[in-house]
Short mmCIF file of C-alpha atoms in Angstrom, two decimals:
data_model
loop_
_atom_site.label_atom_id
_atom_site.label_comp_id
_atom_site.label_asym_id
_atom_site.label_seq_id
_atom_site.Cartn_x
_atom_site.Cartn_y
_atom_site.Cartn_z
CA UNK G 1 104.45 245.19 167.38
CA UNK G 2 104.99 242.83 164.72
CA UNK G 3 103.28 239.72 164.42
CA UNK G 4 102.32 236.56 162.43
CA UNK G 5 99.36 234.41 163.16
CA UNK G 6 98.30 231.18 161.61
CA UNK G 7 96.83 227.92 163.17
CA UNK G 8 98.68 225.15 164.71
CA UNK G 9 97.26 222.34 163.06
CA UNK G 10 95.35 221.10 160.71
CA UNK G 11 93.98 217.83 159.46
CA UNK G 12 92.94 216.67 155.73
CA UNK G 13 92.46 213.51 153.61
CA UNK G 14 94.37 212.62 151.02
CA UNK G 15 93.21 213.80 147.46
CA UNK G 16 90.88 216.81 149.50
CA UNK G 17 92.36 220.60 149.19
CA UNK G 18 92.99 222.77 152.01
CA UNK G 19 93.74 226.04 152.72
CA UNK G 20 96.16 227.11 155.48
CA UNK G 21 95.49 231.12 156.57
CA UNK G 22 98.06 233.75 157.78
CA UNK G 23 97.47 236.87 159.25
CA UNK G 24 100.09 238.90 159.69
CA UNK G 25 101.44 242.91 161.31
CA UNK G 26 104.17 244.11 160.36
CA UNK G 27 106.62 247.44 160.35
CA UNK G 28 106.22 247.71 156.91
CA UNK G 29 105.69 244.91 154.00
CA UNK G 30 108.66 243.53 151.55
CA UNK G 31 105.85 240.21 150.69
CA UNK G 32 105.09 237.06 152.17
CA UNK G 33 106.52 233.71 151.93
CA UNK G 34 105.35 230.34 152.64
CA UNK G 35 107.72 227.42 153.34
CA UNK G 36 107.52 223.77 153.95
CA UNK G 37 109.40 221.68 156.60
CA UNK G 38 109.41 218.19 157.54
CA UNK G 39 109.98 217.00 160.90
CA UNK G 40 114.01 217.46 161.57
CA UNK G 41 114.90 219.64 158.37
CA UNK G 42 115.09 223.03 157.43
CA UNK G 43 112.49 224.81 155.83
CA UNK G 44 112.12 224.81 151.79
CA UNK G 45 110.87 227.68 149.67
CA UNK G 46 107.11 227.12 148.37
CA UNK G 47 106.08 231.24 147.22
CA UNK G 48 106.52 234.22 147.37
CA UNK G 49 103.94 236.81 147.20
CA UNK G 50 104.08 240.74 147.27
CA UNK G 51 101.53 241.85 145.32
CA UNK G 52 97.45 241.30 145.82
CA UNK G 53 96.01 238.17 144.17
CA UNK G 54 96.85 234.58 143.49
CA UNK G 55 99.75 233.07 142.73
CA UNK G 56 99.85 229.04 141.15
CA UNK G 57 102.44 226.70 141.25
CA UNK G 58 101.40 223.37 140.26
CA UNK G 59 99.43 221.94 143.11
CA UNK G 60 100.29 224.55 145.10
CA UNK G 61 98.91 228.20 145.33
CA UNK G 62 99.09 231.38 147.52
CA UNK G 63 97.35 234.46 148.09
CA UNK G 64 97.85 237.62 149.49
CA UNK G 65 96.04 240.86 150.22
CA UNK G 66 97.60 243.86 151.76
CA UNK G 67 94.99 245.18 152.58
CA UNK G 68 93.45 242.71 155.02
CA UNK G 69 97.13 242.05 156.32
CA UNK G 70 95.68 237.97 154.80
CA UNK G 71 97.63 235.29 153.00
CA UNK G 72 96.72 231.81 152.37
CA UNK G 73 98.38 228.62 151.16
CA UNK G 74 95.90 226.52 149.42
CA UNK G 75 97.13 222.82 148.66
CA UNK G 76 94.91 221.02 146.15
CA UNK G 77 94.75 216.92 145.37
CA UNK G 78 96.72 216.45 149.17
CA UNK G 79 99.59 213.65 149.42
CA UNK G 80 101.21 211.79 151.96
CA UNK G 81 103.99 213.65 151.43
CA UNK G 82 102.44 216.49 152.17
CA UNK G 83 103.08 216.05 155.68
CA UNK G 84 104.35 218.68 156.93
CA UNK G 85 104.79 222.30 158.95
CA UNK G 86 103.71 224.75 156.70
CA UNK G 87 105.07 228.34 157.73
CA UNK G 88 104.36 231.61 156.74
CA UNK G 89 106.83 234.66 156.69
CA UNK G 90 106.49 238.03 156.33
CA UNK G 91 109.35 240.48 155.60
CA UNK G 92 109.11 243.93 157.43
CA UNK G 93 110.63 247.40 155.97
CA UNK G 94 114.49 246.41 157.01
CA UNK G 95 113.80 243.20 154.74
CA UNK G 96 113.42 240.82 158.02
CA UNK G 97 111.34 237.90 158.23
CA UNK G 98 109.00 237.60 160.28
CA UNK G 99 107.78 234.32 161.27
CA UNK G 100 104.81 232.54 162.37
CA UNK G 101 104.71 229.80 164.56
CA UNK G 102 103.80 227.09 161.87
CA UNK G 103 100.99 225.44 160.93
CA UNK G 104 101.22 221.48 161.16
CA UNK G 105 99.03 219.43 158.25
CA UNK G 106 98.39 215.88 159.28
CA UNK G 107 97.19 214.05 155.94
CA UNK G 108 95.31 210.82 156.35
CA UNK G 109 94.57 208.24 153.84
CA UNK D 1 121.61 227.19 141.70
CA UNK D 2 121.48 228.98 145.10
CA UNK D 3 122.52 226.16 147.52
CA UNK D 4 123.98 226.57 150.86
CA UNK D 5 125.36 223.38 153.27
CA UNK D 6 125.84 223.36 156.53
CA UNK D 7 128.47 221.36 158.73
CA UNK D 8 128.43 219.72 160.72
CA UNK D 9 124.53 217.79 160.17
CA UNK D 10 124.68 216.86 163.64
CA UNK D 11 126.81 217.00 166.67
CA UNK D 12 126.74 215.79 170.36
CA UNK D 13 129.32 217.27 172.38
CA UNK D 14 129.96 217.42 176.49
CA UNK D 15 128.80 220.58 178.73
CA UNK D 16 130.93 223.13 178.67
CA UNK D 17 132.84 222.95 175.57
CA UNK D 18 132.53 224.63 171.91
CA UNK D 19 131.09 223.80 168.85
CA UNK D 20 131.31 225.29 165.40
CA UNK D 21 128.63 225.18 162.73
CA UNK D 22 129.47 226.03 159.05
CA UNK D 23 127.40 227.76 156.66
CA UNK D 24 128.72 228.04 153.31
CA UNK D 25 126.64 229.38 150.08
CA UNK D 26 128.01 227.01 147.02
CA UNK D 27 127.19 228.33 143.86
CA UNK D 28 126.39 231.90 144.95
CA UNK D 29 127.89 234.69 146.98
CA UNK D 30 125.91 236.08 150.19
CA UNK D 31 126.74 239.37 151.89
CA UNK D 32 123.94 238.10 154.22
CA UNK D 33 123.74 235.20 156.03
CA UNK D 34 121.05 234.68 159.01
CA UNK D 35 121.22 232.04 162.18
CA UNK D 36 118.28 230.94 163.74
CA UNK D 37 117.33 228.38 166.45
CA UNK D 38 114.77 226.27 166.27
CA UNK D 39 113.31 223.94 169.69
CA UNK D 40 110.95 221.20 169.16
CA UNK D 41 107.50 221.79 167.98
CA UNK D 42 108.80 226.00 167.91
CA UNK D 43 108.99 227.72 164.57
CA UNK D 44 112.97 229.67 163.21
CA UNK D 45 113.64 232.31 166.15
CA UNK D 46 116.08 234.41 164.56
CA UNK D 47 119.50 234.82 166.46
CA UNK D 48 121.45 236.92 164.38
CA UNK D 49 121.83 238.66 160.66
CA UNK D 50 125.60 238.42 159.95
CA UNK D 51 127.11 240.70 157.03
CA UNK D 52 130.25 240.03 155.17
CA UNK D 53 133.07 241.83 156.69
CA UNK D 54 130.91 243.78 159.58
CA UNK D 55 130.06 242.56 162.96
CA UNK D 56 126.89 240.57 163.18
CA UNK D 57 123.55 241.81 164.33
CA UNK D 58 121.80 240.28 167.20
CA UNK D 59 118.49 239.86 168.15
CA UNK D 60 117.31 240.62 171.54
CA UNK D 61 117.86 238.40 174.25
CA UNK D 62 120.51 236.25 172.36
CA UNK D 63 123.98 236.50 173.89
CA UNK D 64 126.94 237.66 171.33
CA UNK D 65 130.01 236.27 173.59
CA UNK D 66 128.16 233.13 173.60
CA UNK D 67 127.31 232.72 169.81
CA UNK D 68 130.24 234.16 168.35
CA UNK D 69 129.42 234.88 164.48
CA UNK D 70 132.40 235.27 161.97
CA UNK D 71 131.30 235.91 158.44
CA UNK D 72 134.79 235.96 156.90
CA UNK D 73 134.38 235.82 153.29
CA UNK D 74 131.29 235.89 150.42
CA UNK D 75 130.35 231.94 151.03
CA UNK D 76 130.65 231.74 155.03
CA UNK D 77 129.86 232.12 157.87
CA UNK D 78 130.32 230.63 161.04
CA UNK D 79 128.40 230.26 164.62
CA UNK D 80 130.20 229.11 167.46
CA UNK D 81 128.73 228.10 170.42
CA UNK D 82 130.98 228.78 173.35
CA UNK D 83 130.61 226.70 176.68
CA UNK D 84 127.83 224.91 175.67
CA UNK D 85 125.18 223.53 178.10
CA UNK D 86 121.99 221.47 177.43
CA UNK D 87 119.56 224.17 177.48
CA UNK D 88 121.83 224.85 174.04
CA UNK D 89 120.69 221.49 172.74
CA UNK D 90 118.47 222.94 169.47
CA UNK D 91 118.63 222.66 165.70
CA UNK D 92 120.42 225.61 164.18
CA UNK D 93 119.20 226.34 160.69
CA UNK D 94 121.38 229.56 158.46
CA UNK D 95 120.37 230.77 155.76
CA UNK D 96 121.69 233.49 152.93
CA UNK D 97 120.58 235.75 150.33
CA UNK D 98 121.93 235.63 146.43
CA UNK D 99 122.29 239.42 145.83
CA UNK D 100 122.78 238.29 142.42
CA UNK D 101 120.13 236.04 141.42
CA UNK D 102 117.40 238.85 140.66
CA UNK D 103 114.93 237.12 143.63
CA UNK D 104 117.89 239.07 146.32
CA UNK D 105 115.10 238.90 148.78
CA UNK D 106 114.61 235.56 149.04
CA UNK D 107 116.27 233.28 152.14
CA UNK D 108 118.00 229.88 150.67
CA UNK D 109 118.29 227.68 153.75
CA UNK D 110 121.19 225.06 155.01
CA UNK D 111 119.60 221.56 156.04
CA UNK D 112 120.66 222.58 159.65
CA UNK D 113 122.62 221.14 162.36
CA UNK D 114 121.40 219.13 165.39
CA UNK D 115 123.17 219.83 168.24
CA UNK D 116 123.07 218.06 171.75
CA UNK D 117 124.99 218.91 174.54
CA UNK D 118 124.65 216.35 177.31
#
């Protein structure tokens, strides 16, 4: 079967990095994507990644291997604002995403 | 570029009656447009993939003569809920793909619409 796995929640301090992990099994791989959404909107678009390696944007980087069926979302010098549900996606052979269940980042000051 | 609304943002509506949600693509034109519910605390279930001009797809479990999908032209689509009850109370989230844009892969999402049926 197909399925996504990442943690439910995490907590970090403001100005501290972490790293959110997604493991995922698919029917086929068309890349991974990592979104953001706050509490009562949708979700935004944060990366996108289908080949192995790292991919930076700004504070904001992702990861993949396709080997290890592994992605991670690594968010450095953390906000307030980074508040959030952080949730990964993978898109099987028939270009359908596949979603995990979220991971929620509680930043504190 | 690639922006899609949704309408209504939020609606509150008696059991038994039936609501229609708007997804329109603004600046871009999507052959694909995807539904998906979303409960508290939950992550996007998808309900259905719905394809310009063809009936929509749906996912397993989710009823078709109760979510009636139209998908009428390039820049919408619609869901209707029919004969709502509160177990339908969720926030509805579509989303479409810009075949156009060179990233056709990627899902641009609608801010979603809250809906409550008491």
């Amino acid at each position: 079967g197909q399925n996504i796995d990442q943690p439910t929640e995490m907590t970090a301090t403001e100005g501290a990095i972490v790293q959110i992990n997604c493991t995922y099994q698919t029917s086929g791989f068309n890349g991974l994507f990592w979104y953001q959404q706050h509490a009562g909107e949708a979700p935004t678009f944060l990366s996108y990644n289908v080949l192995d390696g790292l991919e930076e944007k700004g504070r904001f980087s992702s990861f993949l291997s396709r080997s290890k069926g592994y992605s991670y979302l690594l968010l450095k010098e953390l906000q307030m604002k980074d508040s959030a549900s952080y949730l990964c996606a993978a898109m099987d052979s028939n270009y359908q995403l596949i979603w995990g269940a979220g991971t929620k980042l509680i930043i504190k000051p | 570029g690639a922006v899609v609304s949704q309408h209504p943002s939020w609606v509150i509506c008696k059991s038994g009656t039936s609501v229609k949600i708007e997804c329109r693509s603004l600046d871009f034109q999507a052959t694909t447009m995807f539904w998906y519910r979303q409960f508290p605390k939950q992550s996007l279930m998808l309900m259905a993939t719905s394809n310009e001009g063809s009936k929509a797809t749906y996912e397993q479990g989710v009823e078709k003569d109760k979510f009636l999908i139209n998908h009428a032209s390039l820049t919408l689509s619609t869901l209707t809920v029919t004969s709502a009850h509160p177990e339908d109370s969720s926030f509805y989230i579509c989303s479409a793909r810009d075949l156009d844009s060179g990233r056709d892969i990627e899902q641009f999402f609608g801010p979603g619409t809250r809906l409550t049926v008491l």
